[in-house]
Amino acid sequence: MNQYADWRDHFLLEVEMHRTRISFLLAAVVVLAACANTEDEAKTASPGPNGTQIVTLNPWASEQLSTKPGVVSLTASEKNWCDPSRVSERSDAYMCIFDAPGMVHFPDALCFRNPTAADTFACLEQDLSWQVLRGLNLRGIEPTKSPGVQGRPVYLELTDGTICTASSKSAMPSAGDYPFLGFCDDDTFFFAHVVYPFPTDDSNPFADGTDKEERWLIRTDSKTSDQLAIRAIETAYR
């Protein structure tokens, strides 16, 4: 009997310790969730008029570089250069190509020149992280696009967390009558009809309407079906 009582007391003690650990873990999850929400709120802009959040990139004049990414210094070379962006109408947007072993770079990334250091650019990569590069020079002429135009969204964060990015690749196949616009990080392509002339305000640049929460819609292909999936955009970066 004493052995049973001892075993029972030991069992109840283990249960109580287990409950304490669970309570601690739940508390930690709540704290982490609160921190994540705070970080997300600091990262995103106010909701756009159509329910999709719109973020205008301006790294050198805002807190978007507050994470202080390291500066990568490049050697002057024909392999390291910048041109006006091919996916944005913004007059201050560039595309930069460089050769840096071990670094992954999105060729159509939006890059912005440091106004106080002409050879330094901040580029927003495909995972929405900033990369600061020093030692890049303009290969051609300065952008000749209209000043003040915000341009079309280049990065689209969908409601499930997928990131889609506009592409300058030509001769990509359409999906029916939906033109190819870019790639998504879940190994799909995205397609949409685009409004012409392109809006210069915060209105929907895609001609396929909105969901019930008035978020912009695009379509992506599927590996399991011939049908395009309709997907909503949570945040658009331009």
mmCIF file of N, CA, C and O in Angstrom, residues 3 48 51 67 72 100 120 152 154 175 211:
data_model
loop_
_atom_site.group_PDB
_atom_site.id
_atom_site.type_symbol
_atom_site.label_atom_id
_atom_site.label_comp_id
_atom_site.label_asym_id
_atom_site.label_seq_id
_atom_site.Cartn_x
_atom_site.Cartn_y
_atom_site.Cartn_z
ATOM 1 N N GLN A 3 3.818 1.438 -1.106
ATOM 2 C CA GLN A 3 4.440 1.557 -2.420
ATOM 3 C C GLN A 3 3.491 2.223 -3.414
ATOM 4 O O GLN A 3 3.903 3.048 -4.228
ATOM 5 N N GLY A 48 -4.697 49.773 -47.785
ATOM 6 C CA GLY A 48 -5.066 50.526 -48.956
ATOM 7 C C GLY A 48 -6.573 50.609 -49.088
ATOM 8 O O GLY A 48 -7.311 49.971 -48.351
ATOM 9 N N GLY A 51 -8.431 47.160 -49.303
ATOM 10 C CA GLY A 51 -8.212 46.081 -48.342
ATOM 11 C C GLY A 51 -6.815 45.506 -48.377
ATOM 12 O O GLY A 51 -6.386 44.884 -47.421
ATOM 13 N N THR A 67 16.768 47.399 -39.387
ATOM 14 C CA THR A 67 17.423 46.158 -38.971
ATOM 15 C C THR A 67 18.933 46.227 -39.192
ATOM 16 O O THR A 67 19.655 45.337 -38.790
ATOM 17 N N VAL A 72 27.743 44.984 -48.023
ATOM 18 C CA VAL A 72 28.614 44.124 -48.821
ATOM 19 C C VAL A 72 29.413 45.016 -49.762
ATOM 20 O O VAL A 72 28.846 45.734 -50.587
ATOM 21 N N ALA A 100 29.044 38.099 -56.302
ATOM 22 C CA ALA A 100 29.505 37.959 -54.924
ATOM 23 C C ALA A 100 29.319 36.503 -54.515
ATOM 24 O O ALA A 100 28.188 36.073 -54.264
ATOM 25 N N THR A 120 26.394 53.155 -53.560
ATOM 26 C CA THR A 120 25.768 52.274 -52.567
ATOM 27 C C THR A 120 24.268 52.178 -52.823
ATOM 28 O O THR A 120 23.592 53.198 -52.975
ATOM 29 N N ARG A 152 4.147 50.101 -60.330
ATOM 30 C CA ARG A 152 3.334 48.922 -60.012
ATOM 31 C C ARG A 152 3.967 48.135 -58.871
ATOM 32 O O ARG A 152 5.177 48.212 -58.661
ATOM 33 N N VAL A 154 5.848 45.326 -57.072
ATOM 34 C CA VAL A 154 6.841 44.364 -57.532
ATOM 35 C C VAL A 154 6.849 43.120 -56.656
ATOM 36 O O VAL A 154 7.108 42.015 -57.123
ATOM 37 N N ALA A 175 -1.239 31.947 -69.414
ATOM 38 C CA ALA A 175 -2.156 30.878 -69.004
ATOM 39 C C ALA A 175 -3.517 31.242 -69.573
ATOM 40 O O ALA A 175 -4.242 32.052 -69.010
ATOM 41 N N ASP A 211 -11.509 40.103 -53.454
ATOM 42 C CA ASP A 211 -12.270 39.101 -52.713
ATOM 43 C C ASP A 211 -13.301 39.804 -51.832
ATOM 44 O O ASP A 211 -13.478 41.027 -51.913
#
